[in-house]
Amino acid sequence: EVQLLESGGGLVQPGGSLRLSCAASGFSFSSYGMSWVRQAPGKGLEWVSAISGRGTSVTGGTTKYADSVKGRFTISRDNSKNTLYLQMNSLRVEDTALYYCARRGSSSWYGEFDHWGQGTLVTVSS
Amino acid sequence: DIVLTQSPGTLSLSPGERGTLSCRASQSVGNYLAWYQQKPGQAPRLLIYDASSRATGIPDRFSGSGSGTDFTLTISTLEPEDFALYYCQQYGSSLTFGGGTKVEIK
């Protein structure tokens, strides 16, 4: 059974940093593209960042970012630990949201998400 | 960025009725469109990908159609568990989600 378990959320002041983690199990993690998708309280879904699986790059995952987080957030993965990360710097109040880890249906970074975690809440407030 | 506009914002129907949800893209996305269902306190669930392919385990009362800029999710006969939020997502150019349609009990 595919399982995705996010952690690392919490309360942080504007300008601060957090690192989110997503522990994956039940599938060959390195073979799949992964993304972070967020949902502000009472709002819709917003794609944040993606990384491809091993199959599409000799050097590692291709990474992509939404314009709203480019230059502030960094996505990475440790295939030996079956874990996805999101390093979030220079956090803003508008980054407050539930952050979901989501699996792609293949190794590419773009496409539909066939499995989702339950999310970890990030609150940016002074 | 491609903008997805979902309509209506809220759809009020009774169990047993047919539900038709629309998703319009600001430019063509080919058939690179997915639909998700989200219930309160839960993560989204993939229903449809590539505009018309049902995801694993999704009942056949859910169907997707369309290509280019206009897409439709149809729920042929609404069951009580189908009252939820529905989002479309395009992956023809980067990744974006629509604003959602709430299907509520009339």
Short mmCIF file of C-alpha atoms in Angstrom, two decimals:
data_model
loop_
_atom_site.label_atom_id
_atom_site.label_comp_id
_atom_site.label_asym_id
_atom_site.label_seq_id
_atom_site.Cartn_x
_atom_site.Cartn_y
_atom_site.Cartn_z
CA GLU A 1 0.00 0.00 0.00
CA VAL A 2 1.31 3.41 -0.98
CA GLN A 3 1.78 5.68 2.04
CA LEU A 4 3.00 9.27 2.20
CA LEU A 5 3.57 10.83 5.62
CA GLU A 6 4.39 14.52 5.87
CA SER A 7 6.05 16.16 8.85
CA GLY A 8 7.90 19.33 9.78
CA GLY A 9 5.09 21.85 9.77
CA GLY A 10 4.56 24.35 12.55
CA LEU A 11 4.37 28.01 13.51
CA VAL A 12 7.12 30.27 12.17
CA GLN A 13 7.60 34.03 12.03
CA PRO A 14 7.65 35.92 8.74
CA GLY A 15 11.13 35.69 7.23
CA GLY A 16 11.80 32.38 8.96
CA SER A 17 12.54 28.92 7.60
CA LEU A 18 11.11 25.42 7.83
CA ARG A 19 11.96 22.09 6.25
CA LEU A 20 9.12 19.73 5.42
CA SER A 21 9.64 16.01 4.98
CA CYS A 22 7.53 13.34 3.30
CA ALA A 23 8.32 9.72 4.15
CA ALA A 24 7.21 7.36 1.40
CA SER A 25 6.54 3.64 1.59
CA GLY A 26 4.84 0.88 -0.34
CA PHE A 27 6.39 1.67 -3.73
CA SER A 28 9.71 2.16 -5.49
CA PHE A 29 10.19 5.78 -4.42
CA SER A 30 13.10 6.62 -6.71
CA SER A 31 11.08 5.72 -9.81
CA TYR A 32 8.33 8.29 -9.30
CA GLY A 33 8.02 12.01 -9.71
CA MET A 34 6.87 13.82 -6.57
CA SER A 35 5.31 17.19 -5.80
CA TRP A 36 4.30 19.49 -3.00
CA VAL A 37 0.81 20.99 -3.25
CA ARG A 38 -0.58 23.43 -0.70
CA GLN A 39 -4.01 24.54 0.39
CA ALA A 40 -4.53 27.74 2.34
CA PRO A 41 -7.30 27.57 4.97
CA GLY A 42 -10.67 27.48 3.22
CA LYS A 43 -9.07 27.90 -0.21
CA GLY A 44 -8.29 25.79 -3.25
CA LEU A 45 -5.26 23.74 -4.24
CA GLU A 46 -2.00 25.35 -5.38
CA TRP A 47 0.89 23.40 -6.87
CA VAL A 48 4.16 24.45 -5.22
CA SER A 49 7.05 22.38 -6.53
CA ALA A 50 7.91 19.13 -8.29
CA ILE A 51 10.86 16.80 -8.77
CA SER A 52 11.16 14.03 -11.30
CA GLY A 53 12.07 10.44 -10.56
CA ARG A 54 15.40 8.85 -11.38
CA GLY A 55 14.23 7.59 -14.74
CA THR A 56 14.21 10.98 -16.47
CA SER A 57 17.62 12.35 -15.47
CA VAL A 58 21.12 10.88 -15.20
CA THR A 59 22.13 13.43 -12.59
CA GLY A 60 19.01 13.27 -10.47
CA GLY A 61 15.59 14.84 -10.37
CA THR A 62 14.53 17.72 -12.56
CA THR A 63 13.04 20.38 -10.30
CA LYS A 64 10.26 22.88 -10.99
CA TYR A 65 8.67 25.64 -8.93
CA ALA A 66 5.61 27.83 -8.95
CA ASP A 67 6.46 31.49 -9.49
CA SER A 68 5.13 32.31 -6.01
CA VAL A 69 7.89 30.30 -4.32
CA LYS A 70 10.74 30.39 -6.85
CA GLY A 71 13.99 31.47 -5.21
CA ARG A 72 12.64 30.85 -1.70
CA PHE A 73 11.76 27.14 -1.66
CA THR A 74 13.93 24.17 -2.62
CA ILE A 75 12.64 20.68 -3.31
CA SER A 76 14.91 17.66 -2.97
CA ARG A 77 14.75 13.94 -2.44
CA ASP A 78 16.85 11.26 -0.75
CA ASN A 79 16.09 8.03 -2.56
CA SER A 80 18.14 6.03 -0.03
CA LYS A 81 15.76 7.21 2.71
CA ASN A 82 12.59 7.20 0.57
CA THR A 83 12.01 10.79 1.62
CA LEU A 84 10.98 13.98 -0.14
CA TYR A 85 11.88 17.40 1.27
CA LEU A 86 10.82 21.00 0.91
CA GLN A 87 13.16 23.62 2.33
CA MET A 88 11.19 26.83 2.80
CA ASN A 89 13.09 30.08 3.39
CA SER A 90 11.98 33.71 3.64
CA LEU A 91 8.51 32.59 4.61
CA ARG A 92 5.61 34.98 4.17
CA VAL A 93 2.18 35.17 5.78
CA GLU A 94 0.69 34.07 2.46
CA ASP A 95 2.64 30.79 2.65
CA THR A 96 0.32 29.70 5.47
CA ALA A 97 -1.31 26.48 4.28
CA LEU A 98 -1.66 22.74 4.62
CA TYR A 99 1.19 21.26 2.58
CA TYR A 100 0.52 17.96 0.83
CA CYS A 101 3.07 15.57 -0.59
CA ALA A 102 1.75 13.97 -3.77
CA ARG A 103 3.01 11.19 -6.03
CA ARG A 104 3.02 11.35 -9.81
CA GLY A 105 1.84 8.34 -11.76
CA SER A 106 5.26 7.99 -13.42
CA SER A 107 8.85 9.27 -13.24
CA SER A 108 8.14 12.61 -14.91
CA TRP A 109 7.59 15.73 -12.81
CA TYR A 110 4.42 16.83 -14.63
CA GLY A 111 1.09 15.07 -14.72
CA GLU A 112 -1.66 13.86 -12.45
CA PHE A 113 -1.17 12.88 -8.79
CA ASP A 114 -2.36 9.39 -7.95
CA HIS A 115 -1.53 9.35 -4.24
CA TRP A 116 -1.53 12.08 -1.60
CA GLY A 117 -0.43 12.35 2.01
CA GLN A 118 -2.61 13.84 4.72
CA GLY A 119 -0.65 17.09 4.86
CA THR A 120 1.35 19.11 7.37
CA LEU A 121 0.22 22.55 8.47
CA VAL A 122 2.53 25.55 8.10
CA THR A 123 1.50 28.76 9.83
CA VAL A 124 3.47 31.94 9.20
CA SER A 125 2.58 34.59 11.74
CA SER A 126 4.20 37.04 14.10
CA ASP B 1 0.51 30.50 -16.71
CA ILE B 2 -2.60 28.65 -17.80
CA VAL B 3 -5.67 29.61 -15.79
CA LEU B 4 -8.41 27.05 -15.18
CA THR B 5 -11.91 28.35 -14.57
CA GLN B 6 -14.39 25.94 -13.02
CA SER B 7 -18.14 26.41 -13.18
CA PRO B 8 -20.47 26.56 -11.49
CA GLY B 9 -18.95 27.50 -8.17
CA THR B 10 -21.64 25.52 -6.38
CA LEU B 11 -23.92 22.85 -7.79
CA SER B 12 -27.01 21.99 -5.75
CA LEU B 13 -28.43 18.58 -6.64
CA SER B 14 -30.33 15.68 -5.10
CA PRO B 15 -29.07 12.10 -4.80
CA GLY B 16 -29.87 10.20 -7.98
CA GLU B 17 -29.53 13.26 -10.19
CA ARG B 18 -26.86 13.81 -12.85
CA GLY B 19 -24.05 16.25 -12.13
CA THR B 20 -22.16 18.13 -14.84
CA LEU B 21 -19.07 20.13 -13.87
CA SER B 22 -17.11 22.35 -16.25
CA CYS B 23 -13.44 23.31 -16.45
CA ARG B 24 -12.23 25.82 -19.01
CA ALA B 25 -8.55 26.53 -19.72
CA SER B 26 -7.19 29.92 -20.80
CA GLN B 27 -5.24 28.15 -23.56
CA SER B 28 -5.12 24.66 -24.96
CA VAL B 29 -3.83 21.90 -22.71
CA GLY B 30 -4.49 19.08 -25.17
CA ASN B 31 -5.93 16.24 -23.13
CA TYR B 32 -3.60 16.87 -20.18
CA LEU B 33 -6.30 17.37 -17.59
CA ALA B 34 -7.18 15.61 -14.35
CA TRP B 35 -10.10 15.76 -11.93
CA TYR B 36 -9.97 15.31 -8.15
CA GLN B 37 -12.54 14.93 -5.40
CA GLN B 38 -11.92 16.37 -1.95
CA LYS B 39 -14.04 15.83 1.15
CA PRO B 40 -13.74 17.92 4.34
CA GLY B 41 -10.62 17.07 6.32
CA GLN B 42 -9.33 14.73 3.62
CA ALA B 43 -6.66 14.88 0.95
CA PRO B 44 -7.73 15.10 -2.69
CA ARG B 45 -8.46 11.85 -4.52
CA LEU B 46 -7.68 11.35 -8.20
CA LEU B 47 -10.79 10.56 -10.26
CA ILE B 48 -9.87 11.17 -13.91
CA TYR B 49 -6.58 11.71 -15.77
CA ASP B 50 -5.76 12.46 -19.38
CA ALA B 51 -9.21 14.07 -19.61
CA SER B 52 -11.18 10.82 -19.79
CA SER B 53 -9.31 7.92 -18.15
CA ARG B 54 -10.69 6.77 -14.82
CA ALA B 55 -8.19 6.25 -12.02
CA THR B 56 -7.90 2.92 -10.28
CA GLY B 57 -10.93 2.05 -8.19
CA ILE B 58 -13.09 4.94 -9.39
CA PRO B 59 -16.73 3.97 -10.04
CA ASP B 60 -17.94 4.17 -13.63
CA ARG B 61 -20.57 6.76 -12.72
CA PHE B 62 -17.68 9.26 -12.98
CA SER B 63 -16.67 10.16 -16.52
CA GLY B 64 -14.54 12.86 -18.07
CA SER B 65 -14.62 14.38 -21.52
CA GLY B 66 -13.19 17.24 -23.55
CA SER B 67 -9.92 18.40 -25.04
CA GLY B 68 -8.15 21.63 -25.80
CA THR B 69 -9.76 24.25 -23.57
CA ASP B 70 -13.14 22.80 -22.55
CA PHE B 71 -13.57 19.84 -20.22
CA THR B 72 -16.44 18.21 -18.37
CA LEU B 73 -16.71 15.90 -15.40
CA THR B 74 -20.02 14.03 -15.33
CA ILE B 75 -21.42 12.12 -12.39
CA SER B 76 -24.17 10.04 -13.95
CA THR B 77 -26.16 9.30 -10.79
CA LEU B 78 -25.16 11.12 -7.61
CA GLU B 79 -24.60 8.92 -4.59
CA PRO B 80 -24.62 10.40 -1.05
CA GLU B 81 -20.82 10.05 -0.85
CA ASP B 82 -20.33 12.15 -4.01
CA PHE B 83 -21.25 15.43 -2.36
CA ALA B 84 -17.85 17.08 -2.10
CA LEU B 85 -15.47 19.57 -3.69
CA TYR B 86 -14.12 18.87 -7.17
CA TYR B 87 -10.98 20.33 -8.72
CA CYS B 88 -9.54 20.15 -12.20
CA GLN B 89 -5.79 20.29 -12.82
CA GLN B 90 -3.90 20.83 -16.05
CA TYR B 91 -0.44 19.55 -16.87
CA GLY B 92 -0.15 20.67 -20.46
CA SER B 93 2.06 23.59 -19.44
CA SER B 94 3.49 23.51 -15.93
CA LEU B 95 0.84 22.60 -13.36
CA THR B 96 -2.22 24.54 -12.24
CA PHE B 97 -5.49 23.79 -10.48
CA GLY B 98 -8.91 25.27 -10.99
CA GLY B 99 -10.74 27.04 -8.20
CA GLY B 100 -13.11 24.15 -7.52
CA THR B 101 -16.81 23.30 -7.72
CA LYS B 102 -18.73 22.36 -4.61
CA VAL B 103 -21.43 19.75 -5.17
CA GLU B 104 -23.94 20.11 -2.35
CA ILE B 105 -27.15 18.39 -1.40
CA LYS B 106 -30.22 20.29 -2.54
#
